[in-house]
XYZ file of C-alpha atoms in Angstrom:
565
model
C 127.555 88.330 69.042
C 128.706 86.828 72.485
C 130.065 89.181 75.019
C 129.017 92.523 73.465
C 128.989 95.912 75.729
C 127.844 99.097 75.820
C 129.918 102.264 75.442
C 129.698 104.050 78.578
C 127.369 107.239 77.951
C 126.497 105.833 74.123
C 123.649 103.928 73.064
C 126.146 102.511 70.255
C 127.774 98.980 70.498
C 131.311 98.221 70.761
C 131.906 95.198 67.829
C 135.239 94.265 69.645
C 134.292 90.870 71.595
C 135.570 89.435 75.230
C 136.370 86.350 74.068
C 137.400 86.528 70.487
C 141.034 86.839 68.565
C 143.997 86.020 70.667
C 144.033 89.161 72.257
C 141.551 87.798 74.125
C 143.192 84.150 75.047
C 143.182 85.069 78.935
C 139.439 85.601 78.868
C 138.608 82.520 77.436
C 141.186 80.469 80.110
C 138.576 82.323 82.643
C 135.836 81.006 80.967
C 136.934 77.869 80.477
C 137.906 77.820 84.473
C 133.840 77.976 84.625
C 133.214 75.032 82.654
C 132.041 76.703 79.297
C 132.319 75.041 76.262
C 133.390 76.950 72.718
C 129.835 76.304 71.581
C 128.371 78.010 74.793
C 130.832 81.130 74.151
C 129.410 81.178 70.507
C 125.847 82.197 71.861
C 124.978 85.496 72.746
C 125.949 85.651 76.966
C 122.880 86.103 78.806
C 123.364 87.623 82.760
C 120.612 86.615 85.475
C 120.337 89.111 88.300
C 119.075 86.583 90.929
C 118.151 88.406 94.249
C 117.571 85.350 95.904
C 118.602 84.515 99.568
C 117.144 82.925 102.837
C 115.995 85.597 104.974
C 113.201 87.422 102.706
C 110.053 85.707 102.198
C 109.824 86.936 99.123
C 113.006 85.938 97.462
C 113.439 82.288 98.924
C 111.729 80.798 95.703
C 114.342 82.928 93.269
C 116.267 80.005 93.079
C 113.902 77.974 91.071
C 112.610 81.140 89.077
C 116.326 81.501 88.262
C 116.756 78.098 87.100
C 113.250 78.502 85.154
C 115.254 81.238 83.217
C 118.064 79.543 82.535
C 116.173 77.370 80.925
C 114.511 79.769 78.554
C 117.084 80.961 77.996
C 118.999 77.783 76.432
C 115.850 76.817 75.010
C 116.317 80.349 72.663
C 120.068 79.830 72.015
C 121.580 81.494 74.594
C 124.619 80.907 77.516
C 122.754 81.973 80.971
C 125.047 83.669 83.833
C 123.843 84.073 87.079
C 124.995 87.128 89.790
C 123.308 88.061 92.677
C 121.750 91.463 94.110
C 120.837 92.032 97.900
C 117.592 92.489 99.298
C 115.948 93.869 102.842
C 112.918 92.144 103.761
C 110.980 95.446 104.926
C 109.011 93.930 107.215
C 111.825 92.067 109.112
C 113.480 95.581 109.082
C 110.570 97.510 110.633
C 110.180 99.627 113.410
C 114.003 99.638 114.499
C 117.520 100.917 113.121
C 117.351 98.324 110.342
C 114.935 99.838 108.382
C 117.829 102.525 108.128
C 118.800 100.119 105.369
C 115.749 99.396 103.284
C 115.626 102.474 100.562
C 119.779 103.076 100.449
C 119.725 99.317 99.488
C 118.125 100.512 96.083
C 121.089 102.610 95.143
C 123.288 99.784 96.149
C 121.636 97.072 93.781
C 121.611 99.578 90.914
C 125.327 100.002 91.479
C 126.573 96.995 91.855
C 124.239 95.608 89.168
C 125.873 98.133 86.856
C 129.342 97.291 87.733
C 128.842 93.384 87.576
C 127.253 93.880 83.723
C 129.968 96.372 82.436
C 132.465 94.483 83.800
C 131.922 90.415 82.264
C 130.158 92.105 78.926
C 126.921 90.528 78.719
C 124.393 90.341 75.796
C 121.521 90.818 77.653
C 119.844 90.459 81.218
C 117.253 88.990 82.959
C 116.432 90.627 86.286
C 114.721 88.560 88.554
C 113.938 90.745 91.947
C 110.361 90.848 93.821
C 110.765 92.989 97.042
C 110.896 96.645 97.325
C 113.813 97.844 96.071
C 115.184 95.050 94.322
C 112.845 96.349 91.595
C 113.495 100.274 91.254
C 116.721 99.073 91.621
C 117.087 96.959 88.900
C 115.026 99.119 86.650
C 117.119 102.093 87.669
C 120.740 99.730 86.149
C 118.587 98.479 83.667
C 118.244 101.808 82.176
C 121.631 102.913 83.221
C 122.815 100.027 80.971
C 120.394 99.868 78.351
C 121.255 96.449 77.347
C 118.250 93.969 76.039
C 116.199 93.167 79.485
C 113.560 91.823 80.819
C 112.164 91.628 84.268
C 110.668 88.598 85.960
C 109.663 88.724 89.216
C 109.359 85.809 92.475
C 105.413 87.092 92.851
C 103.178 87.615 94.996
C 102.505 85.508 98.712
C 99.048 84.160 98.841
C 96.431 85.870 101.440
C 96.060 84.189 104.861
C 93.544 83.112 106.840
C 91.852 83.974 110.106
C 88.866 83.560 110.846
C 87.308 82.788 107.834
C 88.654 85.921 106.385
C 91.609 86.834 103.942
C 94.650 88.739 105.545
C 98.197 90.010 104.908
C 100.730 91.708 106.871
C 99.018 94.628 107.316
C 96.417 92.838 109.773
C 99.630 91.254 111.388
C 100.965 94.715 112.284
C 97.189 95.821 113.368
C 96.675 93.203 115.262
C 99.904 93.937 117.223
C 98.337 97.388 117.878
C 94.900 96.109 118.679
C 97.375 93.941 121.248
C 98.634 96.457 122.550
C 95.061 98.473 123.044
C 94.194 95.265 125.037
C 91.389 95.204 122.452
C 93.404 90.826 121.515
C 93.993 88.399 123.456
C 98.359 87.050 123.061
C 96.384 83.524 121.749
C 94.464 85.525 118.968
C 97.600 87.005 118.120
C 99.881 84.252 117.916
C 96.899 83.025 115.696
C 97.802 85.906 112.927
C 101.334 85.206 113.743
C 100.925 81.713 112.382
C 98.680 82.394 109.691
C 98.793 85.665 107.558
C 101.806 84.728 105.390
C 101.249 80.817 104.717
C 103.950 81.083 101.234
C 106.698 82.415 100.152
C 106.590 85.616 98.062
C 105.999 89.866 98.231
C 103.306 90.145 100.805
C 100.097 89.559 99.470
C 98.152 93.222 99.483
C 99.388 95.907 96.822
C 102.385 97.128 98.968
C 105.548 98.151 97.663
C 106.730 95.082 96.192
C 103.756 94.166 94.322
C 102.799 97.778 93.334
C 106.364 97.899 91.881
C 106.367 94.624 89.715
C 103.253 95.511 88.658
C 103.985 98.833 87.715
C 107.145 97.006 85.555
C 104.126 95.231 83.090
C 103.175 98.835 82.653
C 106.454 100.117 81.647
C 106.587 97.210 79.402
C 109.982 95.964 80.837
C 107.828 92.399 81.708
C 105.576 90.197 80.584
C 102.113 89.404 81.388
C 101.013 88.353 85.180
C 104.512 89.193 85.993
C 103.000 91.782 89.225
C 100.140 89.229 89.963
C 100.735 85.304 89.401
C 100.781 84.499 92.927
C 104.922 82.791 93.550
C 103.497 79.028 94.416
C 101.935 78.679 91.198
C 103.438 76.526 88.489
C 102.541 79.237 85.919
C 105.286 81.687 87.595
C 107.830 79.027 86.713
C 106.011 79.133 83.114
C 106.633 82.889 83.034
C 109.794 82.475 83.663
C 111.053 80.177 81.152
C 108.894 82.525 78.454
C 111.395 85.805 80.047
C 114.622 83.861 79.273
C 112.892 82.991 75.954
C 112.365 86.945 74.830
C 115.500 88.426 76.180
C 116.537 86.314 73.225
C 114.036 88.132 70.864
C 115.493 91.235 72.631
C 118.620 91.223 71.849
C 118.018 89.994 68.600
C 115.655 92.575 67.818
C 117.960 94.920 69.609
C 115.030 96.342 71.749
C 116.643 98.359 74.783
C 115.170 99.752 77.789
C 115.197 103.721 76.938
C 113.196 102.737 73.399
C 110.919 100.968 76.280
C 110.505 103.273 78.973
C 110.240 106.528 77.650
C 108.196 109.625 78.587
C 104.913 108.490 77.765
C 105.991 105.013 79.226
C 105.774 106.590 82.472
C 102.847 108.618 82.157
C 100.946 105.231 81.590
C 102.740 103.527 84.772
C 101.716 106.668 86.830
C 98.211 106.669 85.189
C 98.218 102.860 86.002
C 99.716 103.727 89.256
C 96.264 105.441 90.183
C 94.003 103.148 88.708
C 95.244 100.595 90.951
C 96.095 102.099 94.262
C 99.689 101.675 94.840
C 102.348 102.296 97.388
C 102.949 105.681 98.437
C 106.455 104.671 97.429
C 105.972 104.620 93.730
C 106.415 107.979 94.308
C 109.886 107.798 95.120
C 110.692 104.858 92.752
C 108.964 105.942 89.611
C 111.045 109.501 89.578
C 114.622 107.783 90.606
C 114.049 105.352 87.528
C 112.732 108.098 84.893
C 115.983 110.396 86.319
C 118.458 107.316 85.108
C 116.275 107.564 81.762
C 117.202 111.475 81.402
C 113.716 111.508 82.306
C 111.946 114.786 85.033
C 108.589 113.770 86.969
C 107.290 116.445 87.866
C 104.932 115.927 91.422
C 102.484 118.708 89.707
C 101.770 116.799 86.451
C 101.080 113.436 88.914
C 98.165 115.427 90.219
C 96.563 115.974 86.989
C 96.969 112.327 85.756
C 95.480 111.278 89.341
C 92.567 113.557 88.897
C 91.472 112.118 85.267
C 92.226 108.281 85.998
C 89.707 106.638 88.292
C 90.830 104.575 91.321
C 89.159 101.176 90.381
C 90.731 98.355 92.371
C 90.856 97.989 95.940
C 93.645 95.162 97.417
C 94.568 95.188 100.954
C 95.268 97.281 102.744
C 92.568 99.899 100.847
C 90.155 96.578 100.740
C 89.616 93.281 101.169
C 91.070 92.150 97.960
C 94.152 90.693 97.415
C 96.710 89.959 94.545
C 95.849 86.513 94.140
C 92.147 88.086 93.219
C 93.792 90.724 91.075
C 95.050 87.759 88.835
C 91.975 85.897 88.720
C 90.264 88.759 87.522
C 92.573 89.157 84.379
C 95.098 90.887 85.906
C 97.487 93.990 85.366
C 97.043 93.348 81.305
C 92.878 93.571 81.590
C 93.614 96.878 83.870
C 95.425 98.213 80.956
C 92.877 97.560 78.255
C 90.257 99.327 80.348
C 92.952 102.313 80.517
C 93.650 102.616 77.036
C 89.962 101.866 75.755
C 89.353 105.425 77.614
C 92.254 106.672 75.925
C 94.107 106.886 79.327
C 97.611 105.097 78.254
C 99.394 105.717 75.161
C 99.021 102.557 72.997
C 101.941 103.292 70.706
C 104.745 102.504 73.102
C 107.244 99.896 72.650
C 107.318 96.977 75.305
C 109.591 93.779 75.871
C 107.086 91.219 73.907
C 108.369 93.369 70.496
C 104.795 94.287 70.085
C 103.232 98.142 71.530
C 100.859 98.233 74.473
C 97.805 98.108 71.909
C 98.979 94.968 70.520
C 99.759 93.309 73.726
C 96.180 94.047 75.777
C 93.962 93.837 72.484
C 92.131 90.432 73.428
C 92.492 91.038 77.200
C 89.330 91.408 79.293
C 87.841 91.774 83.350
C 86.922 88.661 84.583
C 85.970 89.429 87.592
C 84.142 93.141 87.773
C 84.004 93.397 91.601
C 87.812 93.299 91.981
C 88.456 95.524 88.592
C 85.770 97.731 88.441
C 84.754 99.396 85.140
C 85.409 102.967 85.000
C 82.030 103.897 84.897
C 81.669 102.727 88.256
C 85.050 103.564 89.915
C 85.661 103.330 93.849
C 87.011 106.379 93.755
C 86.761 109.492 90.694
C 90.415 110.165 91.334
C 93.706 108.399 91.434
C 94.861 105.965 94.608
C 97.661 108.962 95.295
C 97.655 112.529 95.953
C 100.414 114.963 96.098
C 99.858 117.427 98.637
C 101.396 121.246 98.846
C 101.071 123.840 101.584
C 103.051 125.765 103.794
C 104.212 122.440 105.652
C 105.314 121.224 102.852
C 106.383 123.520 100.435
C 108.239 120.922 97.777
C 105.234 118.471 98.209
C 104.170 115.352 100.512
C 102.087 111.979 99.281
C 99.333 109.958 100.365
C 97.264 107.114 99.487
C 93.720 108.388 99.242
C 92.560 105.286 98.156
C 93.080 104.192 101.753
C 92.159 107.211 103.795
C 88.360 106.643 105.106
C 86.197 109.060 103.908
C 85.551 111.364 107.149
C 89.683 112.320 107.471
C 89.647 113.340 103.326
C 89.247 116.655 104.999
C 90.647 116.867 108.470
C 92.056 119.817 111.174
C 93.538 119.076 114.635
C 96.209 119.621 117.042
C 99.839 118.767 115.888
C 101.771 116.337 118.600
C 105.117 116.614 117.854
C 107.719 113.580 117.800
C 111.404 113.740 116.418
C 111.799 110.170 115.851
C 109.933 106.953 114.878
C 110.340 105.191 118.423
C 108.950 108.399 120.561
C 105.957 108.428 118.228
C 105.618 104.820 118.918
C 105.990 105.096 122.418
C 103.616 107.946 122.699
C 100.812 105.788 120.665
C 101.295 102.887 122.694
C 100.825 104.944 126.310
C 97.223 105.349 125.322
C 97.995 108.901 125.417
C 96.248 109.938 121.982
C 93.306 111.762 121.502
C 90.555 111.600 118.188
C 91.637 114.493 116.258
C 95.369 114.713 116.869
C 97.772 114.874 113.963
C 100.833 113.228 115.185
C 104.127 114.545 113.293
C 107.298 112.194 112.874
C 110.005 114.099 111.621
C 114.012 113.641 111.238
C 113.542 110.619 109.833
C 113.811 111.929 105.931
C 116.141 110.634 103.219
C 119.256 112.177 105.064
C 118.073 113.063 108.610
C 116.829 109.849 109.296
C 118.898 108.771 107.815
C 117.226 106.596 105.082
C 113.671 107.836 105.374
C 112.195 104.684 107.291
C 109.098 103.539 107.093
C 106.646 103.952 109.663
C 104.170 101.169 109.342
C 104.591 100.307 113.193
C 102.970 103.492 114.168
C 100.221 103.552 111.532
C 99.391 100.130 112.573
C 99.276 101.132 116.499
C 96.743 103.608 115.202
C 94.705 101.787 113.161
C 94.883 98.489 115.582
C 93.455 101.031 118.545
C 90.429 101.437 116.510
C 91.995 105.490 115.872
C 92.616 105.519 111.793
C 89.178 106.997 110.987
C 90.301 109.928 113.843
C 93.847 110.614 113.657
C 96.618 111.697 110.673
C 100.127 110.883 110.481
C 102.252 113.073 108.949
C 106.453 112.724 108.086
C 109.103 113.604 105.882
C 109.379 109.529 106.364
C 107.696 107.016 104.334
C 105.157 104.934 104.837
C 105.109 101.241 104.045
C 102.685 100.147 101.153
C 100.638 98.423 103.779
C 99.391 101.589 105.357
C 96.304 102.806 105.717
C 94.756 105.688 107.350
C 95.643 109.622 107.098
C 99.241 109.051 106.572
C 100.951 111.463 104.747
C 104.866 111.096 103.917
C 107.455 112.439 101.951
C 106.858 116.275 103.621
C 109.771 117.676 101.380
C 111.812 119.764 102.464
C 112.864 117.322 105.427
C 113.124 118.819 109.143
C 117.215 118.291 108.683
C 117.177 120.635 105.786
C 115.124 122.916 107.333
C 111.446 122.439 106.140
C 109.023 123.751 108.264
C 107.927 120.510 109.432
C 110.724 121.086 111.840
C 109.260 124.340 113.557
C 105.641 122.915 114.188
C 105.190 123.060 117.935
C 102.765 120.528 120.154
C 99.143 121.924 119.860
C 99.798 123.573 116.453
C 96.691 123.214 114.635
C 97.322 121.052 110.845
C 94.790 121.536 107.908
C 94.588 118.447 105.481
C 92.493 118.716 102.573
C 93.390 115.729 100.307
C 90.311 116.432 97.121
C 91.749 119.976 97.030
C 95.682 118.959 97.314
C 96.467 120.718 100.517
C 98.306 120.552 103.774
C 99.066 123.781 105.817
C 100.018 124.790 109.217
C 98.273 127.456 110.768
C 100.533 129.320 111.763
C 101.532 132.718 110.596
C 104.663 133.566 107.990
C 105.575 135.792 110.494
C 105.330 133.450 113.472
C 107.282 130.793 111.199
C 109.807 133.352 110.590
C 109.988 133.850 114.139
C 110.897 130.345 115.183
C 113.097 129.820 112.406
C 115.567 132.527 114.417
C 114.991 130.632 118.149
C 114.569 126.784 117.170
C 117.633 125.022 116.327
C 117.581 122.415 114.426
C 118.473 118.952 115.899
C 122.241 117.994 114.921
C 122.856 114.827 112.687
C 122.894 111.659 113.902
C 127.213 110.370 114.300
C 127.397 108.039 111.432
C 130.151 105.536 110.103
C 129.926 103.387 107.003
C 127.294 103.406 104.256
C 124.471 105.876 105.790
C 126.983 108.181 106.839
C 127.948 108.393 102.849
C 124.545 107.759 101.560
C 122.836 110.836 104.230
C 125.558 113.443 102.151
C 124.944 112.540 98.948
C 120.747 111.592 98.525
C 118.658 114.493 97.542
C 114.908 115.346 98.972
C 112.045 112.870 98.741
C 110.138 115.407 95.988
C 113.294 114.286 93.420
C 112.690 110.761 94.344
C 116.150 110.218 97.068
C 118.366 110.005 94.633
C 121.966 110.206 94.815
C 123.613 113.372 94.042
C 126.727 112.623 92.393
């Protein structure tokens, strides 16, 4: 059993071993070199993707869930091999040329995830990622692969304190702008500074990170509290052991990632997606993993799941819950029975445990009603996301309406133009904006930024001025999960390709009507026409290394920025 592969573009096994027959002498003097014994190499080899390091908040505790699943995965017979992926702490990266490296990072991961597993032949694999694209990433090999896996994640960071009231790193980056309004004091500040992330782990609100591991129960690639126990608790070390336990059942059972996340597998993480009020950037990770499952999402058919799933948990930044809350109230498993008791998952899919969906959440219940609300009595009628199509955006842009207040659903003002993150910034920070402007950030896409930054620096400048129930955002950027306000990314096709979001002018007037799906410019076809002869387009950035590969090759946010090989 030990050392079995996969057949590159086959779902069959190869029954030739790695360490068997005396053909294979020089593999076993390697292994030996690593201290194995003949009764280790006898057990099926087990590989743990450990993202751990020391400069992400959220992956400083891998190292003990990493030896919690080498653990389980002795305990179930197995040989446990750890390798390492990278990570970018987002929020370290924001607001300057390092967040140039947060989304290519995902591609890398997958990559070299793949080429560390086809390479030493493993049984099986335990990923163990928690930030942003440590987990599309490792979903994205895990499918490439399709070897017996199962995800465990570092968890969540507890909420803060200040005040007397809960926070994350969303208030940190508010308060910065409220700072910079003069509206706190550089003592009230420091204040946040020292108390809105007191633990290790992802940030605490449903941002990227969290979303993501979340959405990973739904796919059934994890098992229960994986997106919610918060990463101090005992119980994630619990978890942990119990994933290095089942990869064992796994690869017994021969249960694979594409029989787990298939079609409908994804309709239930989008559906879940909406029901909990996710990251903007599901929409770019969800559609990257289905693609490396021979699997189209189509930004049309996420509209019509959004519009029949209620929106019925609010965590920071949408409200003032948190994911700590989100576990004491039962979690991502009692979200899921609510779901599929009105008949809004498929039940019949295939998950990790070796049991379906059904089976799993059958005995699962709310605990706590105020933080999972029953569907009856939703915060919103619709989905946490909205795609959005106009003339602006022709291929489709996203937002989190869960997030937007109510009085900028439907908004119309004056575009103010910026062709980078840092002019926007500056621009915000002068005091210079009005109530009613629509501020536009463009060339900062998937390959004119390149690497489609984030741009929670200026959303929080906004919101920290007191100006998120009065101004819109708009970017073929992204948006960090901790936004909040009118801020509407992904605007595909990109300024550097030529979307139209390159030829708005200053004083422009921009329609947004999020229930009704739309964004347009008002501006005539003719008039558009007419500046698409006169503007030029701004030349590419001079690149070297990695981004100046990665901004040839990744495709438009609507596909998800994948690469284009």
């Amino acid at each position: 059993m030990c050392g079995l592969f996969l057949k590159e573009g086959t779902e069959d096994m190869i029954k030739d071993t790695i360490v068997d027959g005396f053909a294979n002498a020089p593999h076993r003097s390697l292994y030996h070199a690593l201290g194995l014994t003949k009764e280790e190499l006898e057990r099926p080899l087990i590989g743990i993707v450990s993202s751990y390091n020391e400069i992400v908040p959220g992956h400083m505790n891998i190292d003990k869930i990493v030896e919690a699943v080498k653990a389980g995965v002795r305990l179930a017979g197995g040989t446990p091999i750890v390798f390492p992926a990278i990570a970018v702490c987002d929020g370290i990266a924001m607001g300057h040329i390092g967040m140039k490296y947060s989304l290519v990072t995902r591609d890398l991961i997958a990559d070299s995830t793949e080429a560390m597993a086809m390479a030493h032949g493993f049984d099986g694999l335990v990923m163990v990622p928690n930030c942003d694209k440590n987990v599309p990433g490792l979903l994205m090999a895990a499918a490439r692969l399709n070897l017996p896996t199962v995800f465990v994640s570092g968890g969540p960071m507890l909420a803060g304190r200040v005040d007397g009231k809960k926070r994350s790193l969303s208030a940190m980056f508010e308060a910065t702008g409220a700072y910079a309004a003069g509206k706190m004091d550089a003592e009230k500040l420091e204040e946040f500074v020292n108390k809105v992330c007191p633990s290790c782990g992802s940030c605490s609100g449903m941002y990227t990170a969290n979303s993501m591991n979340c959405l990973t129960e739904v796919l059934g690639m994890a098992l229960s509290g994986n997106g919610t126990i918060p990463a101090p608790y005992s119980d994630r070390l619990i978890l942990a052991k119990h994933a290095g336990m089942q990869v064992m059942e796994c690869v017994k059972n021969n249960i694979r990632p594409r029989d787990i996340m298939t079609a409908e597998a994804f309709e239930n993480a989008i559906a879940a997606d909406m029901a909990i009020g996710c990251s903007t950037n599901s929409m770019l990770h969800i559609p990257a993993i289905a693609n490396e499952c021979g699997i189209k999402i189509d930004l049309d058919h996420i509209n019509e799941i959004s519009a029949r799933t209620p929106n019925i948990c609010h965590l920071a930044p949408a409200g003032p819950t948190y994911m700590e809350d989100l576990n004491e109230a039962g979690g991502i498993y009692a979200v899921m029975k609510e779901l599929l008791d009105e008949g809004l998952l498929y039940g019949n899919v295939m998950t990790v445990t070796g049991k379906t969906l059904r089976e799993n959440v059958q005995y699962c219940k709310v605990m706590d009603p105020e933080v999972i609300r029953p569907l009856d009595n939703p915060f919103m009628k619709e989905g946490g996301l909205a795609i959005l199509k106009g003339n602006l955006a022709p291929d489709g842009c996203v937002v989190k309406r869960s997030a937007v207040a109510p009085e900028m659903l439907v908004h119309e003002g004056p575009a103010r133009c910026f062709n980078s993150e840092e002019e926007a910034i500056a621009f915000i920070y002068s005091g210079k904006v009005q109530a009613g402007d629509v501020i536009v950030i463009r060339y900062e896409g998937p390959a004119g930024g390149p690497g489609m930054r984030e741009m929670l620096s200026p959303t929080s400048a906004i919101a920290g001025a007191g100006l998120d129930k009065d101004v819109a955002l708009i970017t073929d950027g992204r948006f960090s999960g901790a936004t909040r306000g009118a801020s509407i990314g992904h605007v595909s096709p990109e300024a550097i390709s030529g979307g139209n979001i390159a030829y708005v002018k200053d004083g422009d007037i921009i329609s947004i009507n999020i229930p009704e799906y739309k964004i347009e410019l008002k501006v005539s076809d003719e008039e558009l026409a007419e500046r698409k002869k006169t503007m030029k387009l701004l030349e590419k950035p001079e690149l070297t290394g990695y981004l100046k590969r990665y901004s040839k090759m990744v495709s438009s946010a609507d596909k998800g920025a994948i690469i284009n090989y």
